[in-house]
């Protein structure tokens, strides 16, 4: 999941709607198929705080958002939709013209449908809100458990009623509406997230100096070495086809650097292209250092990498010592890439176990890791960027 800069207001403007009646404000709740939602619980909120500007631009750096004061909301009225999906509030429209108002809609078992949208108090012709599948959001700090008590007890979504309590080194929002939200810690903006309807989002947010992580590779330097292998110039990334597979990129002429694509402001990323059939596969790998060396990664809480493509693949962290026939015991996780850049989060305890293929529990080998590998089984391409070891701090 990509972190974006923005505000809740900008993400949901198209959904909000009102109409003025003799009884105040009327709102109709619909689902994604434009069918009315009887028994939807609709709440009208009013903003209790204001920012100096209506909304920061999506181009504003999150550190620059410190000039924007946090906003809080308080509930004015709650009502239940009738059979036509309509609710009516006694609050007068003028009250929401003088201060920003929002509408929350919740329906379905366990809040399965939700919406949070700005109330459009100017346009009295729009009178519908669209409830979509809610989102599960987990925000991780990457901090050691012993450090987590130093963080604020709560994380909030700015200008909403949604908050999560600190649970170890993470904050869990079980159900929130889709949209674009600014995350606040101690009433200070720390990041912003874009949440698609019906998704389960797991993201890492950096908290001052508490977050522990190591950027294993971002490809921006354009060389063939991962960041742990910089000291050992002969040990970098390698790529190998198996059982008749063919690499198109990187090719033998240009080498590894020839598969690095410059995305301008987004930096460089690795673009692998290949042709495989039947049981063939291709692999990408790198030693973390010398063949006889290893790193203790037992504190690892996740491997995070951004991927895009059309394939299924496996990511492995392997023991430094060869067992037999050029095989190494490994912790292995499965992943899938699609046409959209996606952050893949691989957690210890979720690895695939198959002793016949040397796939073992992470805790059996985690303190002696020497190789990082990716095995690609189908499709035609895989693009990779920003490989991060969460929970790890390594001093070069």
PDB file of N, CA, C and O in Angstrom, residues 150-185:
ATOM      1  N   UNK A 150       6.577   4.284  24.651  1.00  0.00           N
ATOM      2  CA  UNK A 150       6.953   5.680  24.514  1.00  0.00           C
ATOM      3  C   UNK A 150       6.052   6.396  23.519  1.00  0.00           C
ATOM      4  O   UNK A 150       6.012   7.619  23.466  1.00  0.00           O
ATOM      5  N   UNK A 151       5.323   5.630  22.696  1.00  0.00           N
ATOM      6  CA  UNK A 151       4.438   6.223  21.714  1.00  0.00           C
ATOM      7  C   UNK A 151       3.148   6.690  22.375  1.00  0.00           C
ATOM      8  O   UNK A 151       2.812   6.267  23.478  1.00  0.00           O
ATOM      9  N   UNK A 152       2.398   7.538  21.682  1.00  0.00           N
ATOM     10  CA  UNK A 152       1.096   7.931  22.194  1.00  0.00           C
ATOM     11  C   UNK A 152       0.181   6.729  22.274  1.00  0.00           C
ATOM     12  O   UNK A 152       0.341   5.748  21.553  1.00  0.00           O
ATOM     13  N   UNK A 153      -0.788   6.786  23.160  1.00  0.00           N
ATOM     14  CA  UNK A 153      -1.691   5.647  23.353  1.00  0.00           C
ATOM     15  C   UNK A 153      -2.642   5.455  22.185  1.00  0.00           C
ATOM     16  O   UNK A 153      -3.177   4.370  22.002  1.00  0.00           O
ATOM     17  N   UNK A 154      -2.853   6.495  21.383  1.00  0.00           N
ATOM     18  CA  UNK A 154      -3.859   6.435  20.333  1.00  0.00           C
ATOM     19  C   UNK A 154      -3.304   6.995  19.025  1.00  0.00           C
ATOM     20  O   UNK A 154      -2.458   7.874  19.020  1.00  0.00           O
ATOM     21  N   UNK A 155      -3.823   6.457  17.942  1.00  0.00           N
ATOM     22  CA  UNK A 155      -3.574   6.984  16.608  1.00  0.00           C
ATOM     23  C   UNK A 155      -4.930   7.335  16.029  1.00  0.00           C
ATOM     24  O   UNK A 155      -5.883   6.564  16.149  1.00  0.00           O
ATOM     25  N   UNK A 156      -5.054   8.502  15.387  1.00  0.00           N
ATOM     26  CA  UNK A 156      -6.343   8.980  14.906  1.00  0.00           C
ATOM     27  C   UNK A 156      -6.294   9.235  13.403  1.00  0.00           C
ATOM     28  O   UNK A 156      -5.230   9.499  12.836  1.00  0.00           O
ATOM     29  N   UNK A 157      -7.475   9.182  12.782  1.00  0.00           N
ATOM     30  CA  UNK A 157      -7.642   9.658  11.422  1.00  0.00           C
ATOM     31  C   UNK A 157      -8.210  11.069  11.518  1.00  0.00           C
ATOM     32  O   UNK A 157      -9.301  11.270  12.071  1.00  0.00           O
ATOM     33  N   UNK A 158      -7.487  12.038  11.003  1.00  0.00           N
ATOM     34  CA  UNK A 158      -7.835  13.440  11.191  1.00  0.00           C
ATOM     35  C   UNK A 158      -9.244  13.751  10.685  1.00  0.00           C
ATOM     36  O   UNK A 158      -9.680  13.266   9.636  1.00  0.00           O
ATOM     37  N   UNK A 159      -9.950  14.577  11.448  1.00  0.00           N
ATOM     38  CA  UNK A 159     -11.301  15.055  11.110  1.00  0.00           C
ATOM     39  C   UNK A 159     -12.287  13.914  10.955  1.00  0.00           C
ATOM     40  O   UNK A 159     -13.190  13.958  10.122  1.00  0.00           O
ATOM     41  N   UNK A 160     -12.123  12.869  11.756  1.00  0.00           N
ATOM     42  CA  UNK A 160     -13.054  11.737  11.782  1.00  0.00           C
ATOM     43  C   UNK A 160     -13.219  11.282  13.227  1.00  0.00           C
ATOM     44  O   UNK A 160     -12.439  11.671  14.110  1.00  0.00           O
ATOM     45  N   UNK A 161     -14.182  10.398  13.487  1.00  0.00           N
ATOM     46  CA  UNK A 161     -14.316   9.831  14.835  1.00  0.00           C
ATOM     47  C   UNK A 161     -13.487   8.556  15.016  1.00  0.00           C
ATOM     48  O   UNK A 161     -13.641   7.870  16.029  1.00  0.00           O
ATOM     49  N   UNK A 162     -12.604   8.216  14.080  1.00  0.00           N
ATOM     50  CA  UNK A 162     -11.936   6.915  14.096  1.00  0.00           C
ATOM     51  C   UNK A 162     -10.562   7.004  14.757  1.00  0.00           C
ATOM     52  O   UNK A 162      -9.744   7.863  14.415  1.00  0.00           O
ATOM     53  N   UNK A 163     -10.323   6.104  15.704  1.00  0.00           N
ATOM     54  CA  UNK A 163      -9.054   6.046  16.402  1.00  0.00           C
ATOM     55  C   UNK A 163      -8.741   4.595  16.757  1.00  0.00           C
ATOM     56  O   UNK A 163      -9.612   3.723  16.737  1.00  0.00           O
ATOM     57  N   UNK A 164      -7.485   4.329  17.052  1.00  0.00           N
ATOM     58  CA  UNK A 164      -7.055   2.988  17.439  1.00  0.00           C
ATOM     59  C   UNK A 164      -6.085   3.101  18.603  1.00  0.00           C
ATOM     60  O   UNK A 164      -5.258   4.016  18.655  1.00  0.00           O
ATOM     61  N   UNK A 165      -6.189   2.149  19.511  1.00  0.00           N
ATOM     62  CA  UNK A 165      -5.312   2.125  20.678  1.00  0.00           C
ATOM     63  C   UNK A 165      -4.042   1.360  20.364  1.00  0.00           C
ATOM     64  O   UNK A 165      -4.056   0.382  19.624  1.00  0.00           O
ATOM     65  N   UNK A 166      -2.949   1.809  20.963  1.00  0.00           N
ATOM     66  CA  UNK A 166      -1.666   1.156  20.761  1.00  0.00           C
ATOM     67  C   UNK A 166      -1.713  -0.269  21.311  1.00  0.00           C
ATOM     68  O   UNK A 166      -2.066  -0.497  22.458  1.00  0.00           O
ATOM     69  N   UNK A 167      -1.379  -1.235  20.459  1.00  0.00           N
ATOM     70  CA  UNK A 167      -1.335  -2.635  20.870  1.00  0.00           C
ATOM     71  C   UNK A 167       0.056  -3.161  20.552  1.00  0.00           C
ATOM     72  O   UNK A 167       0.322  -3.604  19.445  1.00  0.00           O
ATOM     73  N   UNK A 168       0.958  -3.100  21.523  1.00  0.00           N
ATOM     74  CA  UNK A 168       2.342  -3.474  21.253  1.00  0.00           C
ATOM     75  C   UNK A 168       2.973  -2.423  20.371  1.00  0.00           C
ATOM     76  O   UNK A 168       3.093  -1.261  20.740  1.00  0.00           O
ATOM     77  N   UNK A 169       3.369  -2.788  19.167  1.00  0.00           N
ATOM     78  CA  UNK A 169       3.974  -1.836  18.234  1.00  0.00           C
ATOM     79  C   UNK A 169       3.066  -1.581  17.044  1.00  0.00           C
ATOM     80  O   UNK A 169       3.531  -1.236  15.964  1.00  0.00           O
ATOM     81  N   UNK A 170       1.757  -1.749  17.224  1.00  0.00           N
ATOM     82  CA  UNK A 170       0.831  -1.553  16.108  1.00  0.00           C
ATOM     83  C   UNK A 170      -0.481  -0.955  16.594  1.00  0.00           C
ATOM     84  O   UNK A 170      -0.825  -0.997  17.771  1.00  0.00           O
ATOM     85  N   UNK A 171      -1.206  -0.369  15.639  1.00  0.00           N
ATOM     86  CA  UNK A 171      -2.530   0.194  15.866  1.00  0.00           C
ATOM     87  C   UNK A 171      -3.473  -0.468  14.862  1.00  0.00           C
ATOM     88  O   UNK A 171      -3.174  -0.521  13.672  1.00  0.00           O
ATOM     89  N   UNK A 172      -4.613  -0.968  15.344  1.00  0.00           N
ATOM     90  CA  UNK A 172      -5.539  -1.692  14.478  1.00  0.00           C
ATOM     91  C   UNK A 172      -6.879  -0.964  14.419  1.00  0.00           C
ATOM     92  O   UNK A 172      -7.543  -0.774  15.438  1.00  0.00           O
ATOM     93  N   UNK A 173      -7.258  -0.547  13.217  1.00  0.00           N
ATOM     94  CA  UNK A 173      -8.586   0.005  12.945  1.00  0.00           C
ATOM     95  C   UNK A 173      -9.391  -1.137  12.313  1.00  0.00           C
ATOM     96  O   UNK A 173      -9.197  -1.458  11.134  1.00  0.00           O
ATOM     97  N   UNK A 174     -10.283  -1.746  13.058  1.00  0.00           N
ATOM     98  CA  UNK A 174     -10.998  -2.929  12.562  1.00  0.00           C
ATOM     99  C   UNK A 174     -11.872  -2.607  11.358  1.00  0.00           C
ATOM    100  O   UNK A 174     -11.913  -3.370  10.391  1.00  0.00           O
ATOM    101  N   UNK A 175     -12.585  -1.485  11.419  1.00  0.00           N
ATOM    102  CA  UNK A 175     -13.479  -1.099  10.321  1.00  0.00           C
ATOM    103  C   UNK A 175     -13.456   0.412  10.162  1.00  0.00           C
ATOM    104  O   UNK A 175     -13.800   1.140  11.092  1.00  0.00           O
ATOM    105  N   UNK A 176     -13.039   0.885   8.988  1.00  0.00           N
ATOM    106  CA  UNK A 176     -13.131   2.303   8.645  1.00  0.00           C
ATOM    107  C   UNK A 176     -13.613   2.402   7.200  1.00  0.00           C
ATOM    108  O   UNK A 176     -13.441   1.471   6.410  1.00  0.00           O
ATOM    109  N   UNK A 177     -14.220   3.520   6.831  1.00  0.00           N
ATOM    110  CA  UNK A 177     -14.667   3.686   5.445  1.00  0.00           C
ATOM    111  C   UNK A 177     -13.477   3.890   4.504  1.00  0.00           C
ATOM    112  O   UNK A 177     -12.408   4.351   4.910  1.00  0.00           O
ATOM    113  N   UNK A 178     -13.682   3.555   3.233  1.00  0.00           N
ATOM    114  CA  UNK A 178     -12.670   3.835   2.219  1.00  0.00           C
ATOM    115  C   UNK A 178     -12.477   5.338   2.090  1.00  0.00           C
ATOM    116  O   UNK A 178     -13.377   6.122   2.374  1.00  0.00           O
ATOM    117  N   UNK A 179     -11.288   5.743   1.672  1.00  0.00           N
ATOM    118  CA  UNK A 179     -11.027   7.160   1.476  1.00  0.00           C
ATOM    119  C   UNK A 179      -9.570   7.501   1.686  1.00  0.00           C
ATOM    120  O   UNK A 179      -8.720   6.627   1.872  1.00  0.00           O
ATOM    121  N   UNK A 180      -9.273   8.789   1.667  1.00  0.00           N
ATOM    122  CA  UNK A 180      -7.923   9.304   1.870  1.00  0.00           C
ATOM    123  C   UNK A 180      -7.872   9.990   3.223  1.00  0.00           C
ATOM    124  O   UNK A 180      -8.631  10.927   3.472  1.00  0.00           O
ATOM    125  N   UNK A 181      -6.984   9.535   4.111  1.00  0.00           N
ATOM    126  CA  UNK A 181      -6.966  10.017   5.486  1.00  0.00           C
ATOM    127  C   UNK A 181      -5.566  10.452   5.901  1.00  0.00           C
ATOM    128  O   UNK A 181      -4.570   9.833   5.517  1.00  0.00           O
ATOM    129  N   UNK A 182      -5.504  11.491   6.737  1.00  0.00           N
ATOM    130  CA  UNK A 182      -4.262  11.886   7.379  1.00  0.00           C
ATOM    131  C   UNK A 182      -4.193  11.233   8.755  1.00  0.00           C
ATOM    132  O   UNK A 182      -5.137  11.337   9.541  1.00  0.00           O
ATOM    133  N   UNK A 183      -3.082  10.554   9.030  1.00  0.00           N
ATOM    134  CA  UNK A 183      -2.875   9.890  10.320  1.00  0.00           C
ATOM    135  C   UNK A 183      -2.253  10.873  11.303  1.00  0.00           C
ATOM    136  O   UNK A 183      -1.282  11.565  10.978  1.00  0.00           O
ATOM    137  N   UNK A 184      -2.827  10.917  12.516  1.00  0.00           N
ATOM    138  CA  UNK A 184      -2.321  11.793  13.570  1.00  0.00           C
ATOM    139  C   UNK A 184      -1.816  10.967  14.743  1.00  0.00           C
ATOM    140  O   UNK A 184      -2.479  10.035  15.198  1.00  0.00           O
ATOM    141  N   UNK A 185      -0.639  11.317  15.246  1.00  0.00           N
ATOM    142  CA  UNK A 185      -0.115  10.775  16.502  1.00  0.00           C
ATOM    143  C   UNK A 185       0.181  11.963  17.395  1.00  0.00           C
ATOM    144  O   UNK A 185       0.925  12.868  17.003  1.00  0.00           O
TER     145      UNK A 185
END
